[in-house]
PDB file of C-alpha atoms in Angstrom:
ATOM      1  CA  MET A 298     103.310 214.270  12.609  1.00 48.00           C
ATOM      2  CA  SER A 299     102.786 211.227  10.541  1.00 61.00           C
ATOM      3  CA  GLY A 300     105.035 208.830  12.828  1.00 76.00           C
ATOM      4  CA  GLU A 301     108.035 210.349  11.348  1.00 84.00           C
ATOM      5  CA  PRO A 302     110.513 211.313  14.239  1.00 89.00           C
ATOM      6  CA  GLN A 303     111.183 215.232  14.637  1.00 96.00           C
ATOM      7  CA  LYS A 304     113.807 216.869  13.071  1.00 97.00           C
ATOM      8  CA  ILE A 305     116.587 217.627  15.919  1.00 98.00           C
ATOM      9  CA  LEU A 306     119.217 220.471  14.997  1.00 97.00           C
ATOM     10  CA  ILE A 307     122.209 220.760  17.380  1.00 97.00           C
ATOM     11  CA  LEU A 308     123.900 223.888  16.637  1.00 94.00           C
ATOM     12  CA  GLY A 309     126.699 225.049  18.176  1.00 93.00           C
ATOM     13  CA  VAL A 310     127.581 229.054  18.134  1.00 89.00           C
ATOM     14  CA  GLY A 311     130.358 231.106  18.764  1.00 88.00           C
ATOM     15  CA  ASN A 312     133.345 232.616  17.974  1.00 89.00           C
ATOM     16  CA  ILE A 313     136.525 230.304  18.302  1.00 91.00           C
ATOM     17  CA  LEU A 314     138.992 233.089  18.145  1.00 92.00           C
ATOM     18  CA  TYR A 315     137.742 234.350  21.382  1.00 89.00           C
ATOM     19  CA  THR A 316     138.809 231.485  23.804  1.00 93.00           C
ATOM     20  CA  ASP A 317     135.671 230.702  25.699  1.00 95.00           C
ATOM     21  CA  GLU A 318     132.754 232.426  23.190  1.00 90.00           C
ATOM     22  CA  GLY A 319     133.576 229.028  21.351  1.00 92.00           C
ATOM     23  CA  VAL A 320     132.467 226.975  23.520  1.00 95.00           C
ATOM     24  CA  GLY A 321     129.375 225.951  21.781  1.00 93.00           C
ATOM     25  CA  VAL A 322     131.128 225.114  18.452  1.00 94.00           C
ATOM     26  CA  ARG A 323     133.535 223.393  20.379  1.00 97.00           C
ATOM     27  CA  ALA A 324     131.652 221.047  22.420  1.00 97.00           C
ATOM     28  CA  VAL A 325     129.639 220.341  18.528  1.00 97.00           C
ATOM     29  CA  GLU A 326     133.032 219.137  17.600  1.00 97.00           C
ATOM     30  CA  ARG A 327     133.104 216.593  20.416  1.00 97.00           C
ATOM     31  CA  LEU A 328     129.671 215.595  19.476  1.00 98.00           C
ATOM     32  CA  ILE A 329     130.996 215.177  15.941  1.00 97.00           C
ATOM     33  CA  GLU A 330     134.393 212.837  17.085  1.00 97.00           C
ATOM     34  CA  SER A 331     132.461 211.069  19.791  1.00 97.00           C
ATOM     35  CA  TYR A 332     129.180 210.429  18.695  1.00 98.00           C
ATOM     36  CA  ASP A 333     127.213 208.615  15.774  1.00 97.00           C
ATOM     37  CA  PHE A 334     123.570 209.967  15.723  1.00 98.00           C
ATOM     38  CA  SER A 335     119.949 208.489  14.167  1.00 98.00           C
ATOM     39  CA  ASP A 336     119.250 209.834  10.670  1.00 97.00           C
ATOM     40  CA  ASN A 337     116.935 212.692  12.461  1.00 97.00           C
ATOM     41  CA  VAL A 338     119.764 214.544  13.812  1.00 98.00           C
ATOM     42  CA  ILE A 339     121.851 216.741  11.988  1.00 97.00           C
ATOM     43  CA  LEU A 340     125.004 218.972  13.512  1.00 97.00           C
ATOM     44  CA  MET A 341     126.162 222.077  12.966  1.00 95.00           C
ATOM     45  CA  ASP A 342     128.828 224.710  13.317  1.00 92.00           C
ATOM     46  CA  GLY A 343     127.142 227.812  13.179  1.00 86.00           C
ATOM     47  CA  GLY A 344     129.872 229.388  14.036  1.00 81.00           C
ATOM     48  CA  ASN A 345     128.593 233.527  14.238  1.00 75.00           C
ATOM     49  CA  LEU A 346     126.365 232.768  10.790  1.00 75.00           C
ATOM     50  CA  GLY A 347     123.853 235.049  11.914  1.00 74.00           C
ATOM     51  CA  MET A 348     120.608 235.211   9.800  1.00 77.00           C
ATOM     52  CA  ARG A 349     122.477 232.754   7.595  1.00 80.00           C
ATOM     53  CA  LEU A 350     121.428 229.880  10.079  1.00 85.00           C
ATOM     54  CA  MET A 351     117.626 230.836   9.316  1.00 85.00           C
ATOM     55  CA  GLN A 352     117.258 228.014   6.819  1.00 88.00           C
ATOM     56  CA  PRO A 353     118.727 225.228   8.664  1.00 91.00           C
ATOM     57  CA  LEU A 354     117.053 226.063  11.846  1.00 91.00           C
ATOM     58  CA  MET A 355     113.474 226.498   9.913  1.00 91.00           C
ATOM     59  CA  ASP A 356     113.937 222.248   8.435  1.00 93.00           C
ATOM     60  CA  ALA A 357     114.463 221.685  12.066  1.00 95.00           C
ATOM     61  CA  ASP A 358     111.539 221.035  14.269  1.00 96.00           C
ATOM     62  CA  TYR A 359     113.321 221.221  17.509  1.00 96.00           C
ATOM     63  CA  CYS A 360     116.859 222.879  18.290  1.00 95.00           C
ATOM     64  CA  ILE A 361     119.538 222.368  20.684  1.00 96.00           C
ATOM     65  CA  VAL A 362     121.744 225.049  21.184  1.00 92.00           C
ATOM     66  CA  LEU A 363     125.258 224.959  22.402  1.00 93.00           C
ATOM     67  CA  ASP A 364     126.750 228.615  23.225  1.00 90.00           C
ATOM     68  CA  ALA A 365     128.616 230.465  25.877  1.00 90.00           C
ATOM     69  CA  VAL A 366     126.325 232.593  28.320  1.00 87.00           C
ATOM     70  CA  LEU A 367     126.827 235.695  30.289  1.00 84.00           C
ATOM     71  CA  GLY A 368     124.250 234.843  33.179  1.00 82.00           C
ATOM     72  CA  GLY A 369     126.747 235.956  36.410  1.00 86.00           C
ATOM     73  CA  ASP A 370     127.404 232.764  37.793  1.00 91.00           C
ATOM     74  CA  GLU A 371     130.915 231.249  37.949  1.00 96.00           C
ATOM     75  CA  PRO A 372     132.840 230.103  35.152  1.00 96.00           C
ATOM     76  CA  GLY A 373     131.950 226.790  33.842  1.00 97.00           C
ATOM     77  CA  THR A 374     128.546 227.323  35.501  1.00 95.00           C
ATOM     78  CA  ILE A 375     125.584 226.087  32.740  1.00 95.00           C
ATOM     79  CA  TYR A 376     122.050 226.895  32.502  1.00 92.00           C
ATOM     80  CA  ARG A 377     119.262 226.380  30.319  1.00 92.00           C
ATOM     81  CA  PHE A 378     117.073 228.390  28.740  1.00 86.00           C
ATOM     82  CA  THR A 379     114.155 228.269  26.940  1.00 85.00           C
ATOM     83  CA  GLY A 380     110.966 230.997  25.538  1.00 74.00           C
ATOM     84  CA  ASP A 381     111.789 234.462  27.061  1.00 68.00           C
ATOM     85  CA  ASP A 382     114.400 233.473  28.719  1.00 71.00           C
ATOM     86  CA  LEU A 383     116.471 232.931  25.200  1.00 68.00           C
ATOM     87  CA  ARG A 384     116.964 236.190  24.966  1.00 62.00           C
ATOM     88  CA  LYS A 385     119.757 235.670  27.798  1.00 56.00           C
ATOM     89  CA  SER A 386     121.891 233.511  25.175  1.00 53.00           C
ATOM     90  CA  LEU A 387     124.645 234.970  22.851  1.00 50.00           C
ATOM     91  CA  ALA A 388     124.494 238.512  25.100  1.00 48.00           C
ATOM     92  CA  PHE A 389     127.886 239.434  24.355  1.00 41.00           C
ATOM     93  CA  LYS A 390     128.520 243.084  24.055  1.00 38.00           C
ATOM     94  CA  ASP A 391     131.990 242.518  22.804  1.00 36.00           C
ATOM     95  CA  SER A 392     130.570 239.847  20.838  1.00 38.00           C
ATOM     96  CA  MET A 393     131.569 238.989  16.671  1.00 41.00           C
ATOM     97  CA  HIS A 394     127.971 237.907  16.263  1.00 44.00           C
ATOM     98  CA  GLN A 395     126.815 239.390  13.318  1.00 38.00           C
ATOM     99  CA  SER A 396     123.227 238.330  14.689  1.00 48.00           C
ATOM    100  CA  ASP A 397     121.572 237.458  17.926  1.00 69.00           C
ATOM    101  CA  LEU A 398     120.086 234.231  17.636  1.00 72.00           C
ATOM    102  CA  VAL A 399     116.867 235.606  19.341  1.00 72.00           C
ATOM    103  CA  ASP A 400     116.008 237.478  16.421  1.00 76.00           C
ATOM    104  CA  THR A 401     116.795 234.955  14.142  1.00 80.00           C
ATOM    105  CA  LEU A 402     114.282 232.884  15.779  1.00 81.00           C
ATOM    106  CA  ILE A 403     111.824 235.433  15.522  1.00 78.00           C
ATOM    107  CA  TYR A 404     112.110 235.885  11.613  1.00 80.00           C
ATOM    108  CA  CYS A 405     112.079 232.332  11.287  1.00 82.00           C
ATOM    109  CA  GLU A 406     108.825 232.843  13.665  1.00 82.00           C
ATOM    110  CA  LEU A 407     107.791 235.376  11.301  1.00 86.00           C
ATOM    111  CA  VAL A 408     107.599 233.608   7.876  1.00 83.00           C
ATOM    112  CA  GLY A 409     105.896 230.794   9.728  1.00 83.00           C
ATOM    113  CA  LYS A 410     108.966 227.914  10.811  1.00 86.00           C
ATOM    114  CA  ARG A 411     110.089 228.484  14.683  1.00 84.00           C
ATOM    115  CA  PRO A 412     111.744 225.807  16.041  1.00 91.00           C
ATOM    116  CA  GLU A 413     111.000 224.889  19.145  1.00 90.00           C
ATOM    117  CA  THR A 414     114.220 225.940  20.718  1.00 90.00           C
ATOM    118  CA  VAL A 415     116.400 225.155  23.969  1.00 92.00           C
ATOM    119  CA  VAL A 416     120.010 226.611  25.126  1.00 89.00           C
ATOM    120  CA  ILE A 417     122.109 224.694  26.806  1.00 93.00           C
ATOM    121  CA  GLY A 418     124.959 227.800  28.159  1.00 91.00           C
ATOM    122  CA  MET A 419     127.719 227.916  29.458  1.00 93.00           C
ATOM    123  CA  GLU A 420     129.549 230.731  32.227  1.00 93.00           C
ATOM    124  CA  PRO A 421     132.810 232.169  30.128  1.00 94.00           C
ATOM    125  CA  PHE A 422     136.059 232.498  31.692  1.00 95.00           C
ATOM    126  CA  ASP A 423     137.865 234.528  28.869  1.00 94.00           C
ATOM    127  CA  PHE A 424     135.596 236.179  26.166  1.00 89.00           C
ATOM    128  CA  LYS A 425     137.517 239.415  24.997  1.00 88.00           C
ATOM    129  CA  ASN A 426     141.313 237.252  24.871  1.00 92.00           C
ATOM    130  CA  MET A 427     141.853 235.821  21.513  1.00 93.00           C
ATOM    131  CA  CYS A 428     143.350 232.426  22.216  1.00 92.00           C
ATOM    132  CA  VAL A 429     141.065 229.676  19.346  1.00 94.00           C
ATOM    133  CA  GLU A 430     141.507 226.742  22.352  1.00 96.00           C
ATOM    134  CA  LEU A 431     139.150 227.123  25.768  1.00 97.00           C
ATOM    135  CA  SER A 432     140.188 227.912  29.004  1.00 97.00           C
ATOM    136  CA  PRO A 433     140.875 225.308  31.548  1.00 97.00           C
ATOM    137  CA  THR A 434     137.771 225.924  33.626  1.00 97.00           C
ATOM    138  CA  VAL A 435     135.290 225.688  30.559  1.00 97.00           C
ATOM    139  CA  ALA A 436     137.274 223.059  28.684  1.00 98.00           C
ATOM    140  CA  ALA A 437     136.964 220.951  31.996  1.00 98.00           C
ATOM    141  CA  ARG A 438     133.019 221.321  32.224  1.00 98.00           C
ATOM    142  CA  VAL A 439     132.767 220.418  28.459  1.00 98.00           C
ATOM    143  CA  PRO A 440     131.621 216.838  29.257  1.00 98.00           C
ATOM    144  CA  ALA A 441     128.812 218.032  31.919  1.00 98.00           C
ATOM    145  CA  MET A 442     127.452 220.352  29.024  1.00 98.00           C
ATOM    146  CA  LEU A 443     127.782 217.918  26.577  1.00 98.00           C
ATOM    147  CA  ASP A 444     125.836 215.034  29.602  1.00 98.00           C
ATOM    148  CA  ILE A 445     123.378 217.727  29.375  1.00 98.00           C
ATOM    149  CA  ALA A 446     122.695 218.290  25.831  1.00 98.00           C
ATOM    150  CA  LEU A 447     122.971 214.477  25.285  1.00 98.00           C
ATOM    151  CA  LYS A 448     120.019 214.420  27.809  1.00 98.00           C
ATOM    152  CA  GLU A 449     117.497 216.772  26.297  1.00 97.00           C
ATOM    153  CA  LEU A 450     118.707 215.226  22.644  1.00 98.00           C
ATOM    154  CA  ALA A 451     117.051 211.744  24.260  1.00 97.00           C
ATOM    155  CA  ASP A 452     113.586 213.102  25.233  1.00 97.00           C
ATOM    156  CA  ALA A 453     113.143 214.896  22.150  1.00 97.00           C
ATOM    157  CA  GLY A 454     113.457 211.208  20.338  1.00 96.00           C
ATOM    158  CA  GLY A 455     117.106 211.673  19.138  1.00 97.00           C
ATOM    159  CA  ILE A 456     119.934 208.728  19.605  1.00 97.00           C
ATOM    160  CA  ALA A 457     123.592 209.238  20.323  1.00 98.00           C
ATOM    161  CA  THR A 458     125.705 206.080  20.106  1.00 97.00           C
ATOM    162  CA  PRO A 459     129.467 206.210  21.577  1.00 97.00           C
ATOM    163  CA  LYS A 460     132.139 205.322  18.765  1.00 95.00           C
ATOM    164  CA  ALA A 461     134.045 202.385  19.381  1.00 87.00           C
TER     165      ALA A 461
END
């Protein structure tokens, strides 16, 4: 890789109109507000863009996805998924997501450029009621989610510096 640092995408996905389904987007917003990042890091609100995320994904070497995940544990539980476990992410039956992220990654692979991907997900408390605020349970756990994402970022060669 010619000494260049890998390109890292931190992607928050979810629908912010449905309470905790938007935790990934809210987490990316918090990162943008709180940190400056090295030039090899891009942060993106992926919302529910679905297949329109293909190009940003293909432009990245490594992708850290922040999302709400139905894993069956207590609300606020944080998960880390890679490989085949990615199917557990974005598993909402009532989701507004236009396309599953895993399917988008498969399409990226088919055209020859799929980034290595890790999902940092959080079990939602409420993802069915319309509200633009996170539930108190999930909001209280966002800092822990960010700590995990920042460790992933550092391990991948990205730098996050707290803003003054």
